[in-house]
PDB file of C-alpha atoms in Angstrom:
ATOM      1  CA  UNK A   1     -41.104 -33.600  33.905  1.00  0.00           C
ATOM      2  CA  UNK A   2     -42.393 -30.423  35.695  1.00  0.00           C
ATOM      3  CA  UNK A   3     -41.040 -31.697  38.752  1.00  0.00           C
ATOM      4  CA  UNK A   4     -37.810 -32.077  37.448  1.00  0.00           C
ATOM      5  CA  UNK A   5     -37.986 -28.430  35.864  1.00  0.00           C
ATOM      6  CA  UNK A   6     -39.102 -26.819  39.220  1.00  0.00           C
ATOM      7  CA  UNK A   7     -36.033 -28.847  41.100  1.00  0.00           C
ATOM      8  CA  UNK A   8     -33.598 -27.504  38.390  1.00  0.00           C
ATOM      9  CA  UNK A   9     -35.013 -24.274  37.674  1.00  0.00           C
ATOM     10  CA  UNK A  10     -31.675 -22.636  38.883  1.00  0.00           C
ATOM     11  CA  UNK A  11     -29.238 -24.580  36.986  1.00  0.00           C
ATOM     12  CA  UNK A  12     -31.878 -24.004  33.740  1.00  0.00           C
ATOM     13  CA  UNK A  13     -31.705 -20.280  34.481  1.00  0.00           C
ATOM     14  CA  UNK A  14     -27.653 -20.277  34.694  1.00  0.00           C
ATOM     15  CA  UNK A  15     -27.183 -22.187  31.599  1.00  0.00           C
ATOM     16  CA  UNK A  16     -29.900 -20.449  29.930  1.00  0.00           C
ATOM     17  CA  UNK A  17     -27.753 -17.210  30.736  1.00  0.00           C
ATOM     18  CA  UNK A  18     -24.746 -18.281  29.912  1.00  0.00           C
ATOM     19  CA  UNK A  19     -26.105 -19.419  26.653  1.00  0.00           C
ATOM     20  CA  UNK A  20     -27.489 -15.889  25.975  1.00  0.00           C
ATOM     21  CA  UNK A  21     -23.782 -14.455  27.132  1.00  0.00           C
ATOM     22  CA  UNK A  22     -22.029 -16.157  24.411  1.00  0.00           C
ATOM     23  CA  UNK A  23     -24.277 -15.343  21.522  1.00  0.00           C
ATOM     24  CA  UNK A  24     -24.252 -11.714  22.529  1.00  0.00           C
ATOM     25  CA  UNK A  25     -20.367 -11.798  22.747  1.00  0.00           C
ATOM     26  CA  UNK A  26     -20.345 -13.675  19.547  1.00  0.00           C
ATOM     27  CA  UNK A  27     -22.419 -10.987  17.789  1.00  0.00           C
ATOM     28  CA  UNK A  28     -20.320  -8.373  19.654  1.00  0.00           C
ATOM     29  CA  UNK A  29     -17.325  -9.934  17.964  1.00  0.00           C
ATOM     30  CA  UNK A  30     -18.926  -9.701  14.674  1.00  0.00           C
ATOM     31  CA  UNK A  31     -19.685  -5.971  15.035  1.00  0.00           C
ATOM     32  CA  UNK A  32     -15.943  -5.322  16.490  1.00  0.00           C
ATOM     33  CA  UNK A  33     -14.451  -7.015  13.660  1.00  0.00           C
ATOM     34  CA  UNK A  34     -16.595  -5.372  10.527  1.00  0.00           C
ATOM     35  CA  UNK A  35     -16.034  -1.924  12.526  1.00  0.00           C
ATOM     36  CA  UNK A  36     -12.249  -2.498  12.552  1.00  0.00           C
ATOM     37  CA  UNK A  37     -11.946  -3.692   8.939  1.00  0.00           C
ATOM     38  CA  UNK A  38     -14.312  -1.085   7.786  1.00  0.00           C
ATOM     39  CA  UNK A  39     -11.640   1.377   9.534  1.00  0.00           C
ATOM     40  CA  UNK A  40      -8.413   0.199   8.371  1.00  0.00           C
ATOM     41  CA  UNK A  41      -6.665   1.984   5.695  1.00  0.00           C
ATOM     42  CA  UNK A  42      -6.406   0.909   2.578  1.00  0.00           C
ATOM     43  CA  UNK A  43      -4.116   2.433  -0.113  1.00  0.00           C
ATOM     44  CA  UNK A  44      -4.189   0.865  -3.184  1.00  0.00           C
ATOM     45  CA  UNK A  45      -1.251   0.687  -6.213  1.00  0.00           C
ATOM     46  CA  UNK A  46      -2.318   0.007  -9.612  1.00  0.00           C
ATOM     47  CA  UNK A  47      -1.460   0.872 -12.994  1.00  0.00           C
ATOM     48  CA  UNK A  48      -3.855   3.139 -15.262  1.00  0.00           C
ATOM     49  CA  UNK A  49      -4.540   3.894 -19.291  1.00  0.00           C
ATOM     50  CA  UNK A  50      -3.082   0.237 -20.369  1.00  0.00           C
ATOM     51  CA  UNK A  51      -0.980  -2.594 -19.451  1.00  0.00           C
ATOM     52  CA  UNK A  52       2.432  -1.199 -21.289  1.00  0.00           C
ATOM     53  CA  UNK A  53       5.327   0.811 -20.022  1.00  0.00           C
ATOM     54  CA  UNK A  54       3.358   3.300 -20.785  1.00  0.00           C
ATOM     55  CA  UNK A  55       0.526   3.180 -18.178  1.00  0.00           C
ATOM     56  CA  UNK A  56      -0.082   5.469 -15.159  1.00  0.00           C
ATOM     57  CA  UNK A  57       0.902   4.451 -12.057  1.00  0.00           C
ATOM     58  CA  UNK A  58      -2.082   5.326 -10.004  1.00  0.00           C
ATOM     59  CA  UNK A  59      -2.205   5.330  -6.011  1.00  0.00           C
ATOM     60  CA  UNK A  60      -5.594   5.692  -4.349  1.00  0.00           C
ATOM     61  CA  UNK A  61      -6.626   6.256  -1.108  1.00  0.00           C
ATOM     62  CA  UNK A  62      -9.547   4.184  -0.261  1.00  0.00           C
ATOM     63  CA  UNK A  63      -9.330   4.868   3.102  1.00  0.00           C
ATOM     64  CA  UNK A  64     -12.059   6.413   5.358  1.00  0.00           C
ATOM     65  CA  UNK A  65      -9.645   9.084   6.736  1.00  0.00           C
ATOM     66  CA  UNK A  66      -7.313  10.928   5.231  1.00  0.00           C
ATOM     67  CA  UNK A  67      -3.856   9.319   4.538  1.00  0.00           C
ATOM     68  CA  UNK A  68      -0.516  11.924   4.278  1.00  0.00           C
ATOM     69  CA  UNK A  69       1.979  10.672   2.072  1.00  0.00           C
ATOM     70  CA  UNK A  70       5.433  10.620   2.980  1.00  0.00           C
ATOM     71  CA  UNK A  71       8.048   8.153   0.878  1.00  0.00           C
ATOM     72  CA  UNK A  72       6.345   6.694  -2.420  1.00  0.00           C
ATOM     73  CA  UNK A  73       9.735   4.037  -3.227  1.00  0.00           C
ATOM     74  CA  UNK A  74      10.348   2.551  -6.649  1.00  0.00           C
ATOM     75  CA  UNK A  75      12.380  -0.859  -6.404  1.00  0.00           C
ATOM     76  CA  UNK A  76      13.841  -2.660  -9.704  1.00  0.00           C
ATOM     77  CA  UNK A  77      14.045  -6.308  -9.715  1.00  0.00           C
ATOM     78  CA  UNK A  78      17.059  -7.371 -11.921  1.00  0.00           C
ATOM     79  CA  UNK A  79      18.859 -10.575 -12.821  1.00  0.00           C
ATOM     80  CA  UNK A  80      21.590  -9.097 -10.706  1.00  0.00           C
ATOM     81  CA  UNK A  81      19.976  -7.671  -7.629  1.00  0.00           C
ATOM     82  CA  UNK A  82      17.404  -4.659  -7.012  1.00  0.00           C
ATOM     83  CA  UNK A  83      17.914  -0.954  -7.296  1.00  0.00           C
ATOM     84  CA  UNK A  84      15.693   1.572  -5.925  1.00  0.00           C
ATOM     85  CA  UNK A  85      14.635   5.147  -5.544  1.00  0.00           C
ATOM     86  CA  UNK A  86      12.707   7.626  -3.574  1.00  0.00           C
ATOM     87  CA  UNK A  87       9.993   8.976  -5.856  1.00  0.00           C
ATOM     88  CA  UNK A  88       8.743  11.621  -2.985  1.00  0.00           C
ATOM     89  CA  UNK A  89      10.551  14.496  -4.817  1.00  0.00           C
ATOM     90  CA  UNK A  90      10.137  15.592  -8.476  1.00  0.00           C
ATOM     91  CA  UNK A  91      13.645  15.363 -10.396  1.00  0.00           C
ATOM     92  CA  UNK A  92      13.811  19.210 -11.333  1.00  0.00           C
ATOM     93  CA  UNK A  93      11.490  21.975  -9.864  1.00  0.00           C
ATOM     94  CA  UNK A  94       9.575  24.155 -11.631  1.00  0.00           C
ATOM     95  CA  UNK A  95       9.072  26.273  -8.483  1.00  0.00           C
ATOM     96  CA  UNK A  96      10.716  29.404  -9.048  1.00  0.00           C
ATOM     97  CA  UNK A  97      10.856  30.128  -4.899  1.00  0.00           C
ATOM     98  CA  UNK A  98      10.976  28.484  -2.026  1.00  0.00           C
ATOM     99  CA  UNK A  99       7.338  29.418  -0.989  1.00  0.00           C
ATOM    100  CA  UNK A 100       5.051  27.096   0.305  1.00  0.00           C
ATOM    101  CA  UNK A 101       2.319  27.858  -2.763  1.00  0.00           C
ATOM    102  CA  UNK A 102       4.788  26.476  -4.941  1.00  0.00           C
ATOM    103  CA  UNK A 103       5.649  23.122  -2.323  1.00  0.00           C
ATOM    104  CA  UNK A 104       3.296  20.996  -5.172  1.00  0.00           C
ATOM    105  CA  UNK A 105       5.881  21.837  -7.535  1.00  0.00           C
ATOM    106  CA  UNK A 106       8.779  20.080  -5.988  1.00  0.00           C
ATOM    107  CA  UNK A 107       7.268  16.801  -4.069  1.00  0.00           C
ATOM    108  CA  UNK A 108       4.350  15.142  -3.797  1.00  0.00           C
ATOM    109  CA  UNK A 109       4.588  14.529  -0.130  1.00  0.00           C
ATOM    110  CA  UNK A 110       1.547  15.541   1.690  1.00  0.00           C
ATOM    111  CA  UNK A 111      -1.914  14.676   2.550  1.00  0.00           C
ATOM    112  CA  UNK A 112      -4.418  12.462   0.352  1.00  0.00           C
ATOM    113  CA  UNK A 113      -8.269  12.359   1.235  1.00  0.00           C
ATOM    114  CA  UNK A 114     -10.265   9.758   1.165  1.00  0.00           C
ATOM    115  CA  UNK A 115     -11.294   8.100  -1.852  1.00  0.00           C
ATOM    116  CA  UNK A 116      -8.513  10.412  -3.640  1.00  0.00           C
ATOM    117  CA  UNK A 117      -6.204   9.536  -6.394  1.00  0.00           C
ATOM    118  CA  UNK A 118      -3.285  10.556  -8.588  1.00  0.00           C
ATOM    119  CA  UNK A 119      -0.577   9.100 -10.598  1.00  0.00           C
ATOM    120  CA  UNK A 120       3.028   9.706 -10.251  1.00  0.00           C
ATOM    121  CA  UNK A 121       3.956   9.532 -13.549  1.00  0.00           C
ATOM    122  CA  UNK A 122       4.120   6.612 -16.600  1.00  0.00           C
ATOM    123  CA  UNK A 123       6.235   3.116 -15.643  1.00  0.00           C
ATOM    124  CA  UNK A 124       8.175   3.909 -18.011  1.00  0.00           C
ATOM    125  CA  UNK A 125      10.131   7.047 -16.524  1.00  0.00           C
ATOM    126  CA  UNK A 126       9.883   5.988 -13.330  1.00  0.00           C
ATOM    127  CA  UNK A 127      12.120   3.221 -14.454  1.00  0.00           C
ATOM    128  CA  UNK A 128      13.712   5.777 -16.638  1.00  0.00           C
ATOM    129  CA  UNK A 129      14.748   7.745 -13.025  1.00  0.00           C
ATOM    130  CA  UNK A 130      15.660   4.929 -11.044  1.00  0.00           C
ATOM    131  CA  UNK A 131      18.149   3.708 -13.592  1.00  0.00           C
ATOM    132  CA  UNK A 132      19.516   7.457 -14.078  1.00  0.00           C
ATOM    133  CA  UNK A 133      19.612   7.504 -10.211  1.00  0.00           C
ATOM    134  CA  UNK A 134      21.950   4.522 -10.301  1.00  0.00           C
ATOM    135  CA  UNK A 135      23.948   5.887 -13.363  1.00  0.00           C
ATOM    136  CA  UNK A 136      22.105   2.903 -15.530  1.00  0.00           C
ATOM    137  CA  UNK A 137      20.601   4.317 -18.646  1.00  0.00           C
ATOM    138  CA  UNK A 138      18.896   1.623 -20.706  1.00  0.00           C
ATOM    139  CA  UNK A 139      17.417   0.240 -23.806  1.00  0.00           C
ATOM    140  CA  UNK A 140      13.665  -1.506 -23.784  1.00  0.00           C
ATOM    141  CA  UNK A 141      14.409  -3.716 -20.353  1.00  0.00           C
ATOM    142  CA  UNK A 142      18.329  -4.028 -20.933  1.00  0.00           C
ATOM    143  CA  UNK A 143      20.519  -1.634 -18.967  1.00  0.00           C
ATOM    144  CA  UNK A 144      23.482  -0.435 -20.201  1.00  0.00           C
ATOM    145  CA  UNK A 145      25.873  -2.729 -17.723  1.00  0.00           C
ATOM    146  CA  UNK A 146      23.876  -6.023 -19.043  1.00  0.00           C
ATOM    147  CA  UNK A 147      21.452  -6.780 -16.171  1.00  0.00           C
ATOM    148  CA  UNK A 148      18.061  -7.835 -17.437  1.00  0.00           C
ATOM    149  CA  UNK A 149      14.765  -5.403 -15.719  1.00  0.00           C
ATOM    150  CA  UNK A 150      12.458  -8.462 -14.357  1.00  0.00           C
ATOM    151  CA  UNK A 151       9.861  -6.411 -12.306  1.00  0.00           C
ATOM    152  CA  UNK A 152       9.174  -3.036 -10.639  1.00  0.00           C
ATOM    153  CA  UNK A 153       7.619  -2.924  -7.064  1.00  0.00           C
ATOM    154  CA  UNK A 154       5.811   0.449  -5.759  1.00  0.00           C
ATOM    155  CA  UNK A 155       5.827   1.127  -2.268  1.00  0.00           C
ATOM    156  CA  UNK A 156       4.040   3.864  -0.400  1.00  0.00           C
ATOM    157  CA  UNK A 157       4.750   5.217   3.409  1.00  0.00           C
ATOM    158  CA  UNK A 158       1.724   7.132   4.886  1.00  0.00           C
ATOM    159  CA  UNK A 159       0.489   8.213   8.312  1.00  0.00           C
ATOM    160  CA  UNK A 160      -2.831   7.130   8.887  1.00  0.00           C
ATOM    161  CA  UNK A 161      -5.752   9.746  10.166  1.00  0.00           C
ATOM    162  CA  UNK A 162      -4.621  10.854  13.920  1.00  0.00           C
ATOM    163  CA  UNK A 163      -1.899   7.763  14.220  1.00  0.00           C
ATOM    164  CA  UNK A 164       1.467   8.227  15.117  1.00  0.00           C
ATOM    165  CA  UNK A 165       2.740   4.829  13.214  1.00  0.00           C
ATOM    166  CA  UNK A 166       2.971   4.470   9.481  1.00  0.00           C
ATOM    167  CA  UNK A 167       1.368   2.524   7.423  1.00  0.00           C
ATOM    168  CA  UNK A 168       2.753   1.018   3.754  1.00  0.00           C
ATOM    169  CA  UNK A 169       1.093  -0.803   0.856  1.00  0.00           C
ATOM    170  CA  UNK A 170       3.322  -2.716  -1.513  1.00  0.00           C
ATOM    171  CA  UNK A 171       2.361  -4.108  -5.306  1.00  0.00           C
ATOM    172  CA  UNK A 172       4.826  -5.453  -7.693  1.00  0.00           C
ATOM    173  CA  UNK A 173       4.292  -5.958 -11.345  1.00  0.00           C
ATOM    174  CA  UNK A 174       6.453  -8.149 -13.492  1.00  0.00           C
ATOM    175  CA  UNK A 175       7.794  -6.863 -16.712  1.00  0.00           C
ATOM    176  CA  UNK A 176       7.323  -9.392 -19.705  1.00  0.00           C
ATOM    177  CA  UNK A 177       8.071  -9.109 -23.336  1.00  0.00           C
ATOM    178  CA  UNK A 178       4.599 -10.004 -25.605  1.00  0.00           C
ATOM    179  CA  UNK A 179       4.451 -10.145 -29.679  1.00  0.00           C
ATOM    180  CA  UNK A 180       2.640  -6.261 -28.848  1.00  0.00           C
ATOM    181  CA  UNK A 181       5.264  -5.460 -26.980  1.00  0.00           C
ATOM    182  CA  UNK A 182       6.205  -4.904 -23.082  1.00  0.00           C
ATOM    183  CA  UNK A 183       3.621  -5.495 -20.620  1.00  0.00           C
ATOM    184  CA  UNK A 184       2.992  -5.243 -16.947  1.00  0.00           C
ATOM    185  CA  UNK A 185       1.539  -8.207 -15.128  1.00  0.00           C
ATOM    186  CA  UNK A 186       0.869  -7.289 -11.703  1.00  0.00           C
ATOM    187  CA  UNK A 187       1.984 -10.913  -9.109  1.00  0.00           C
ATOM    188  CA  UNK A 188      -0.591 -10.747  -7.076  1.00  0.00           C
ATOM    189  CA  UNK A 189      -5.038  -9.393  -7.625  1.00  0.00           C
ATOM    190  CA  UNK A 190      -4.642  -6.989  -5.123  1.00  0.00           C
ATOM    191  CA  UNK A 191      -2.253  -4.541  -3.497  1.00  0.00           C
ATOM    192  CA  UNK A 192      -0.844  -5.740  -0.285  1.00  0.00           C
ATOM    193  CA  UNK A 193      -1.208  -3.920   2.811  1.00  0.00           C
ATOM    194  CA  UNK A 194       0.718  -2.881   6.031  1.00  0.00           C
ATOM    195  CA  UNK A 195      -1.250  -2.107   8.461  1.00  0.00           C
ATOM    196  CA  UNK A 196      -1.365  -4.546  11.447  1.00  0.00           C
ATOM    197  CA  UNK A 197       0.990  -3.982  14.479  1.00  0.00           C
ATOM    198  CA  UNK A 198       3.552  -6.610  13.053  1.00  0.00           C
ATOM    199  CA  UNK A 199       3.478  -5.127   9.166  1.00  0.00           C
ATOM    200  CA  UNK A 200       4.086  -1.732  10.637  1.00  0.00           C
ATOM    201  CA  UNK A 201       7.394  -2.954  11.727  1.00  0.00           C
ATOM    202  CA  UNK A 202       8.189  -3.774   8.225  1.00  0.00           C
ATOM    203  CA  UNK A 203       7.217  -0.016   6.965  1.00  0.00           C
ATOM    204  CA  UNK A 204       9.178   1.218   9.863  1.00  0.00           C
ATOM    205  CA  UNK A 205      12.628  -0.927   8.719  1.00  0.00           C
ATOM    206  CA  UNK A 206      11.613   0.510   4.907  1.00  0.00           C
ATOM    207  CA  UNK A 207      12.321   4.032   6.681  1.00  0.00           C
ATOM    208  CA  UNK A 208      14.990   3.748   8.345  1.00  0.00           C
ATOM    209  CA  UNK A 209      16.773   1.774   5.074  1.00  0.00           C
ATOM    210  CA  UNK A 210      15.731   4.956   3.460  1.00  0.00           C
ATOM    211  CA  UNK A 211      17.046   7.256   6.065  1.00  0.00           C
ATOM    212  CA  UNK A 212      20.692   5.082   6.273  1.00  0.00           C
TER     213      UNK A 212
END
């Protein structure tokens, strides 16, 4: 047996190293990939103070960076299509100049540090908007040309830290009548998030449908 060691020492040594290789590049793999996720941003939609029409819409940032908002999107899902809005800008402006003191006044682009929140308002008029938007006042989840409000999907366009691509986080929430009256069930646990090279592409065809 010792012979046979001492006449293979070398190929021992070279497997023995190339052993030790891999399990250092599988560790380093580990550490890569909990470094990356832990740096990823992460915006998160969710609704606040109740599961009615009458609940916040809350957007965190529970990224480690800052995030800096620039298109928050409202999208109604209806029996006969969607309709959508640009929620960036406030309806009317209570700034009484164009000064950049009073800029929180009029839209609520702009930056959002981390582990930040606000809420843009209740469900209920930012359906309210989109539907005055479109010229479609409505009644309870009927509008006033007979299409039927199924759900209401939030989107939110950011630029991440020091990067030059947005980012986007999506959540929809399906609008269902109860015996207490409407409620909000969101389709999926979590919000879903845009941030990989190929889901980037997506948030960049969401700005330029904006921009058309």
């Amino acid at each position: 047996m010792m012979d046979w060691l001492s006449q293979n020492s070398a190929a021992i040594s070279a497997l023995t190293g190339l052993c030790t290789l891999l399990v250092w590049l599988f560790y380093a793999q580990l550490l890569y990939l909990n470094f990356r996720r832990q740096r990823q941003p992460k915006i998160i939609i969710n609704r606040g103070f109740g599961r009615t029409l009458q609940a916040r819409c809350v957007i965190s940032n529970m990224s480690p960076e800052p995030i800096f908002i620039e298109h928050i999107v409202a999208i109604l899902h209806t029996d006969q299509g969607t309709i959508s809005q640009d929620l960036i800008d406030f309806e009317e402006s209570t700034a009484k100049d164009d000064g950049a003191d009073r800029l929180i006044e009029t839209t609520r682009q702009g930056p959002m540090l981390s582990g930040s929140y606000n809420h843009i308002g209740t469900f209920h008029d930012i359906i309210g908007r989109v539907l005055r938007f479109h010229g479609l006042p409505s009644e309870d989840f009927q509008a006033t040309d007979g299409r039927t409000l199924q759900a209401i999907e939030l989107r939110v366009i950011a630029i991440y830290g020091s990067e030059d691509s947005p980012i986007g986080a999506a959540r929809t929430f399906d609008l269902t009548m109860t015996s207490s009256g409407e409620t909000l069930v969101p389709t999926r646990l979590t919000t879903k998030r845009y941030a990989s090279h190929l889901r980037r592409r997506v948030v960049r065809r969401w700005i330029r449908a904006l921009d058309g």
